[in-house]
Amino acid sequence: MELDPEDEDEKQESHFHIAVSCIAQSLKSHIINRSNDEIAICFFNTREKKNLQDLNGVYVFNVPQRECIDRPTARLIKDFDLIEESFIKDIGSQNGIVSDSRENSLYSALWVAQALLRKGSSKTADKRIFLFTNEDDPFGSMRISVKEDMTRTTLQRAKDAQDLGISIELLPLSHPDKQFDISLFYKDLIGLNGDELTEFMPSVGQKLEDMKDQLKKRVLAKRIAKRITFMICDGVSIELNGYALLRPATPGTITWLDSTTNLPIKVERSYVCADTGAIMQEPIQRIQPYMNRDVMFTAAELSELKKISTGHLRLLGFKPLSCLKDYHNMKPSTFLYPSDKEVIGSTRAFIALHRSMIQLGRFAVAFYGGTTPPRLVALVAQDEIESDGGQVEPPGMNMIYLPYANDIRDIEELHSKPGVAAPRASEDQLKKASALMRRLELKDFSVCQFANPALQRHYAMLQAIALDEDQLGETRDETLPDEGGMNRPGVVKAVEEFKESIYGDDSEEESDSGAKEKSRKRKAADAGDYDFVELAKTGKLKDLTVVELKTYLTANNLPLSGKKDALINRILAHVSK
Amino acid sequence: MARNREGLVLLVDIGPAMHSVLPDVEKTCSLLMQKKLIYNKFDEVGIVVFGTQETENELARDIGGYENIKVLRNIKVVDELVVDLVKRLPRGPVAGDFLDALIVGMDMLIKMYGAGQKGKKRLCLITNAACPTKDPFEGTKDEQVSTIAVKMAAEGIKMESIVMRADASGDVDERIIEENDHLLTLFSTNAIAKTVYVESPLSLLGSLKTRRVAPVTLFRGDLEINASMKIKVWVYKKVAEERLPTLKMYSDKAPPSDKFAKHEVKIDYDYKVTAETSEVLAPEERIKGFRYGPHVIPISPDEMETLKFKTEKGMKLLGFTDASNILRHYYMKDVNIVVPDPSKEKSVIAVSALAREMRQTNKVAIVRCVWRNGQGNVVVGVLTPNVSERDDTPDSFYFNVLPFAEDVREFPFPSFSRFPASLKPDEQQQAVADNLVKMLDLAPSPKEEVLKPELTPNPVLQRFYEYLELKSKSTDAALPPMNEAFKRIMEQDPELSSSNKSIMDSFSGSFEVKENPKLRKASKRLLRDKPSGSDDEDNRMITYNPNENSIDTVGDANPVQDFEAMISRRDGNDWTDKAISEMKKRIVKLVEDSSTTDEGDKALECLLSLRKCCVLEQEPKQFNEFLNHLYELCQEKKLSHFLEHFTSKKITMIPKSEAADSDVADEEAADFTLKQEPKLET
């Protein structure tokens, strides 16, 4: 849950704009990324007031069909996008904290925010207040005694909120000529001291940027995908948790709607007997035609058949990492991390094996019964990798699902010509390839640095349609080759040299691709046996076989798909042209 | 032969040295035949065995020689007989000559198909290659083999040799084995031939590619280095999951008299706005909606079409990076292979240059791919070099899909170093673990690697086809138990663990694990069927020991004890069912053989035990159905004396009062015989 009390100061239009556009951007990512989060937007130092406590100078922004703090909706985002136009008229701003008045709008704002955040338990929800302001000394203009009093009550209010499990994050906006001085007041409010204080201001700019330019990416809560019992040897079975750290992200489930009313549709599936039209009840028997008979299986028999083991993970032994080939892969891996929750001693045994495997460069082969079909798996130990204080790779083991013999296809054999040596690159060609590879080295490449262009486009499309935007938000396809880099003279030269070493001076690539063309032409010649125009006129095309019809279609570069009727119609259409 | 049809000659060594593995050879071959019957019905198969007493082949008849080779079946389309044929291979008394057999097989293929059908003709040799081959009339063996191989290549015959290396017992002659291995490698250099050495029944089952799939390219086009340089490549799937065949749904609603009934089941989808209304929408009256916050936003197909991400077919190189940058677990999908267009020599060279240099410098290439025009998305993946060891195979790349930024879930995990010492291993424990990782070795040397994915069969598929075969013979055949060979992938190799027993013992001694005592009962779910520390651990141990394998079958001697031990095993969910089905089989056998009252009594004892356990395990249906079945069987076989026992001992079906799941009312239980009567007449 988040809350953004908004400071507004008439003189600083640009700051208001920065804050509002930052919030608008962040709402648009939020609705995709964490659409279950609840958000309220609240301005303070306003002319009008709108809040449950009826406090002056605080305005809670909202749209119909939505509670003050609720999941963001398209309507909220749409209206908030327009707020800069309507702000002066509907909400207005004034400095709430003036000397001689007892009003303290910052205090009121915190009170309103805390009241809004009362919804939901702090155990299950993460409650945060984001405070945007450009006033580093809110009580600066007051008389000293009043100032002390107000500072004290405001800090107490903030502390009360923090005691309730609400964290307050400050997003200060500096004046161009005068930096926001955090030490005047806010350091006490958000509880900064020592080093944190000096590091705080430089990080602010980044924070604002981060809020604005978030990648649209659905964020999922950390969840155990599988609980696994790992049997290492007799008497030692440890407890592991499996996590799905890598899974293809999809645009989300499709809800079918009635196209006239836009109401969701219920889909009812029924099984109908083709002979009698009777509705069949599940489970339905299955058949496999085999030796001119139908062999019948009941659903129970089939599930029994697939049950060949317990769902455990059973260690079989270890192999050097070189035995794990690049083609030994079926689907995304599962990350394993030990747990002592149910079996004490699991973590210790796991860490010991983990260390040994990394040190000896070996992976474990195990049998995992928890998938259908059960599979041999490779457990590859992964050491923790950290960078910039963040965890890049968590420590643990990755379970890689191995194919079975019949899942692997021998394509290489298909492309071998026995006794004929395959052409190989010469020393010179290898040297040119090496130069090319050095030129085309990707600096600082990291896996998953690319956003999925189709998914980003989908989210942009969804946003444009939901918010009635005229223009599609810009999505850049990061997966395209870097044009600028590719056109650098050094790169172009390296490619040219490699190309020349392979293809020779002849800039054209090989032209021995005639085979396909030739066969096409030959087929076309065969078609000459029939006078298709005549046949079409007399309606005798149907007397020809499909193969014969297709010769005409190939000769005229027409599509070959469809049933015979479709082929005839296509020929008729072509002839009559 | 039509396109995509194969002619295969199986050459099986049935000499004395092969007898011990022949049961597994039979299983492997029958699986091959079964899959042909389902997927490649028009394939043609011939079967030749060698090592027989008698000689029966065309070459022997025409030109003499070629002794001890018998053609069991001439090349013809697979049919019902072929499965039975390979299931009951004869056992031969003579050590056969595999070279002679190969020539016989080759001769059959050539006579049958002539020179056409290149690549669709296959020889499959199964032997232990431990018997001496005869010297040729002229020249050396090497020359003879090379001539055969060249002929094979010219005729477009592929060869696959599966060589058993199960037991290196004393009586094999190392010299002969070496010579034979050498001869087999000569085949691979001169023809499309590969030799697989298998050391266990498991890898024998996995050694034969039983499912023949015509390889289809996923993509043919350019691998763009940049706008000016392009390499012509083809992309295939290297790995694709073989699944169970799609079983059709079957409707039994049509009356039995209807001869033209198709017994098909259609699936109908109804779209309704609310569950109550009967009003049904047509499929085109629907529109897709996507969640946006709490609301669903409709997007029309037109909008979708105009706004969606558009792609253009092609493979574009993004650049190269160190192989260590791509961690192995980032591979997202099954694997593709990128091979140069075979008709473009220059492309073959270009791929070779890049692949070899990439391997040399330990680099990989990052590429962006769109396989088809109009594909909804792009794929970013990594090309890793696949430098060929064979001279006649072009170099290629493996392609693995990499994740996008959205696909990664950044869950933090505590780092191991921050754990308290009580959760971390001490030095001694670490040493024990090091030892285990070192010694429990599945690949002492590249040649001795076991459990290779390339040689590991899928246990579920294996079992399905065995079951299918049984069911095609009798509709109510029981599910066959798991093949013994599969123990090797489901459990540690007993040989390996017993030779490392001290290491395993010190591991279990050093790493004590215990259930968390603070855990509430309800959440102990995980532990319930956990074998370690449970009472059944001892039973389970027996099954590891190949000599005392009694508890997963119901034996002849003490069926009741075996059954009760088996059904009380708790190390798997399926033991109950397995025990019951085993017991049923045993009872049927006893009943069928019951010529004496003695055996009748035994059967009765078993039946009583089965009934007791079915009540305990709440499996009344299993028992009741079986009792009916048994009754019918007795009627059929006129085993009335056994039926008398039935009634005298008052064996009844399990009624509702004993097991809630039963659908037999209490009063019906006793007189099930009466109820069955009318059914028998139909």
mmCIF file of N, CA and C in Angstrom, chain A residues 310-352:
data_model
loop_
_atom_site.group_PDB
_atom_site.id
_atom_site.type_symbol
_atom_site.label_atom_id
_atom_site.label_comp_id
_atom_site.label_asym_id
_atom_site.label_seq_id
_atom_site.Cartn_x
_atom_site.Cartn_y
_atom_site.Cartn_z
ATOM 1 N N THR A 310 7.514 -42.103 -6.207
ATOM 2 C CA THR A 310 7.125 -41.079 -5.261
ATOM 3 C C THR A 310 7.624 -39.759 -5.821
ATOM 4 N N GLY A 311 7.134 -38.686 -5.284
ATOM 5 C CA GLY A 311 7.527 -37.388 -5.836
ATOM 6 C C GLY A 311 8.888 -36.930 -5.381
ATOM 7 N N HIS A 312 9.675 -37.826 -4.824
ATOM 8 C CA HIS A 312 10.939 -37.391 -4.235
ATOM 9 C C HIS A 312 12.032 -37.176 -5.265
ATOM 10 N N LEU A 313 13.064 -36.521 -4.779
ATOM 11 C CA LEU A 313 14.255 -36.300 -5.583
ATOM 12 C C LEU A 313 15.313 -37.233 -5.026
ATOM 13 N N ARG A 314 15.800 -38.130 -5.858
ATOM 14 C CA ARG A 314 16.698 -39.169 -5.348
ATOM 15 C C ARG A 314 18.067 -38.991 -5.984
ATOM 16 N N LEU A 315 19.071 -38.821 -5.169
ATOM 17 C CA LEU A 315 20.426 -38.640 -5.683
ATOM 18 C C LEU A 315 20.938 -39.951 -6.273
ATOM 19 N N LEU A 316 21.505 -39.885 -7.471
ATOM 20 C CA LEU A 316 22.056 -41.086 -8.091
ATOM 21 C C LEU A 316 23.582 -41.054 -8.152
ATOM 22 N N GLY A 317 24.139 -39.876 -8.232
ATOM 23 C CA GLY A 317 25.599 -39.792 -8.295
ATOM 24 C C GLY A 317 26.036 -38.446 -8.836
ATOM 25 N N PHE A 318 27.334 -38.341 -9.107
ATOM 26 C CA PHE A 318 27.879 -37.066 -9.570
ATOM 27 C C PHE A 318 28.665 -37.255 -10.851
ATOM 28 N N LYS A 319 28.713 -36.201 -11.658
ATOM 29 C CA LYS A 319 29.487 -36.221 -12.895
ATOM 30 C C LYS A 319 30.206 -34.878 -13.021
ATOM 31 N N PRO A 320 31.308 -34.853 -13.768
ATOM 32 C CA PRO A 320 31.942 -33.553 -14.019
ATOM 33 C C PRO A 320 31.035 -32.675 -14.883
ATOM 34 N N LEU A 321 31.162 -31.367 -14.722
ATOM 35 C CA LEU A 321 30.260 -30.439 -15.427
ATOM 36 C C LEU A 321 30.333 -30.589 -16.942
ATOM 37 N N SER A 322 31.468 -31.102 -17.447
ATOM 38 C CA SER A 322 31.589 -31.228 -18.901
ATOM 39 C C SER A 322 30.618 -32.269 -19.464
ATOM 40 N N CYS A 323 30.070 -33.124 -18.610
ATOM 41 C CA CYS A 323 29.103 -34.118 -19.099
ATOM 42 C C CYS A 323 27.734 -33.498 -19.365
ATOM 43 N N LEU A 324 27.513 -32.300 -18.854
ATOM 44 C CA LEU A 324 26.228 -31.640 -19.081
ATOM 45 C C LEU A 324 26.322 -30.856 -20.381
ATOM 46 N N LYS A 325 25.728 -31.402 -21.436
ATOM 47 C CA LYS A 325 25.872 -30.797 -22.755
ATOM 48 C C LYS A 325 24.866 -29.655 -22.933
ATOM 49 N N ASP A 326 25.151 -28.832 -23.931
ATOM 50 C CA ASP A 326 24.274 -27.701 -24.191
ATOM 51 C C ASP A 326 22.872 -28.130 -24.630
ATOM 52 N N TYR A 327 22.775 -29.330 -25.175
ATOM 53 C CA TYR A 327 21.445 -29.741 -25.620
ATOM 54 C C TYR A 327 20.715 -30.560 -24.578
ATOM 55 N N HIS A 328 21.274 -30.663 -23.385
ATOM 56 C CA HIS A 328 20.577 -31.370 -22.324
ATOM 57 C C HIS A 328 19.650 -30.406 -21.604
ATOM 58 N N ASN A 329 18.596 -30.036 -22.250
ATOM 59 C CA ASN A 329 17.676 -29.085 -21.641
ATOM 60 C C ASN A 329 16.278 -29.291 -22.199
ATOM 61 N N MET A 330 15.292 -29.208 -21.332
ATOM 62 C CA MET A 330 13.909 -29.399 -21.772
ATOM 63 C C MET A 330 13.029 -28.186 -21.499
ATOM 64 N N LYS A 331 13.207 -27.592 -20.337
ATOM 65 C CA LYS A 331 12.318 -26.505 -19.926
ATOM 66 C C LYS A 331 13.040 -25.664 -18.888
ATOM 67 N N PRO A 332 12.448 -24.552 -18.433
ATOM 68 C CA PRO A 332 13.163 -23.697 -17.486
ATOM 69 C C PRO A 332 13.528 -24.458 -16.212
ATOM 70 N N SER A 333 14.653 -24.094 -15.632
ATOM 71 C CA SER A 333 15.137 -24.795 -14.451
ATOM 72 C C SER A 333 14.329 -24.386 -13.222
ATOM 73 N N THR A 334 14.494 -25.157 -12.170
ATOM 74 C CA THR A 334 13.879 -24.844 -10.877
ATOM 75 C C THR A 334 15.005 -24.603 -9.888
ATOM 76 N N PHE A 335 14.860 -23.563 -9.086
ATOM 77 C CA PHE A 335 15.914 -23.216 -8.133
ATOM 78 C C PHE A 335 15.634 -23.914 -6.802
ATOM 79 N N LEU A 336 16.662 -24.546 -6.234
ATOM 80 C CA LEU A 336 16.479 -25.272 -4.977
ATOM 81 C C LEU A 336 17.232 -24.583 -3.850
ATOM 82 N N TYR A 337 16.557 -24.448 -2.733
ATOM 83 C CA TYR A 337 17.144 -23.812 -1.560
ATOM 84 C C TYR A 337 16.713 -24.643 -0.343
ATOM 85 N N PRO A 338 17.642 -24.885 0.584
ATOM 86 C CA PRO A 338 17.294 -25.789 1.690
ATOM 87 C C PRO A 338 16.395 -25.125 2.725
ATOM 88 N N SER A 339 15.725 -25.942 3.505
ATOM 89 C CA SER A 339 14.881 -25.429 4.575
ATOM 90 C C SER A 339 14.969 -26.373 5.766
ATOM 91 N N ASP A 340 15.068 -25.810 6.947
ATOM 92 C CA ASP A 340 15.120 -26.633 8.153
ATOM 93 C C ASP A 340 13.775 -26.674 8.853
ATOM 94 N N LYS A 341 12.747 -26.206 8.166
ATOM 95 C CA LYS A 341 11.462 -26.069 8.826
ATOM 96 C C LYS A 341 10.937 -27.426 9.290
ATOM 97 N N GLU A 342 11.008 -28.408 8.441
ATOM 98 C CA GLU A 342 10.440 -29.704 8.795
ATOM 99 C C GLU A 342 11.514 -30.729 9.128
ATOM 100 N N VAL A 343 12.653 -30.610 8.465
ATOM 101 C CA VAL A 343 13.724 -31.565 8.750
ATOM 102 C C VAL A 343 14.956 -30.778 9.187
ATOM 103 N N ILE A 344 15.284 -30.904 10.440
ATOM 104 C CA ILE A 344 16.432 -30.168 10.973
ATOM 105 C C ILE A 344 17.716 -30.827 10.479
ATOM 106 N N GLY A 345 18.637 -30.010 10.028
ATOM 107 C CA GLY A 345 19.892 -30.553 9.510
ATOM 108 C C GLY A 345 19.962 -30.469 7.995
ATOM 109 N N SER A 346 18.847 -30.085 7.352
ATOM 110 C CA SER A 346 18.819 -30.020 5.890
ATOM 111 C C SER A 346 19.823 -29.009 5.361
ATOM 112 N N THR A 347 19.796 -27.819 5.964
ATOM 113 C CA THR A 347 20.636 -26.745 5.452
ATOM 114 C C THR A 347 22.108 -27.129 5.509
ATOM 115 N N ARG A 348 22.502 -27.762 6.605
ATOM 116 C CA ARG A 348 23.909 -28.092 6.766
ATOM 117 C C ARG A 348 24.360 -29.082 5.680
ATOM 118 N N ALA A 349 23.582 -30.122 5.500
ATOM 119 C CA ALA A 349 23.963 -31.122 4.497
ATOM 120 C C ALA A 349 23.981 -30.498 3.103
ATOM 121 N N PHE A 350 23.011 -29.630 2.858
ATOM 122 C CA PHE A 350 22.919 -28.995 1.549
ATOM 123 C C PHE A 350 24.139 -28.113 1.286
ATOM 124 N N ILE A 351 24.499 -27.303 2.280
ATOM 125 C CA ILE A 351 25.641 -26.401 2.092
ATOM 126 C C ILE A 351 26.916 -27.203 1.849
ATOM 127 N N ALA A 352 27.055 -28.304 2.596
ATOM 128 C CA ALA A 352 28.265 -29.118 2.437
ATOM 129 C C ALA A 352 28.361 -29.649 1.003
#
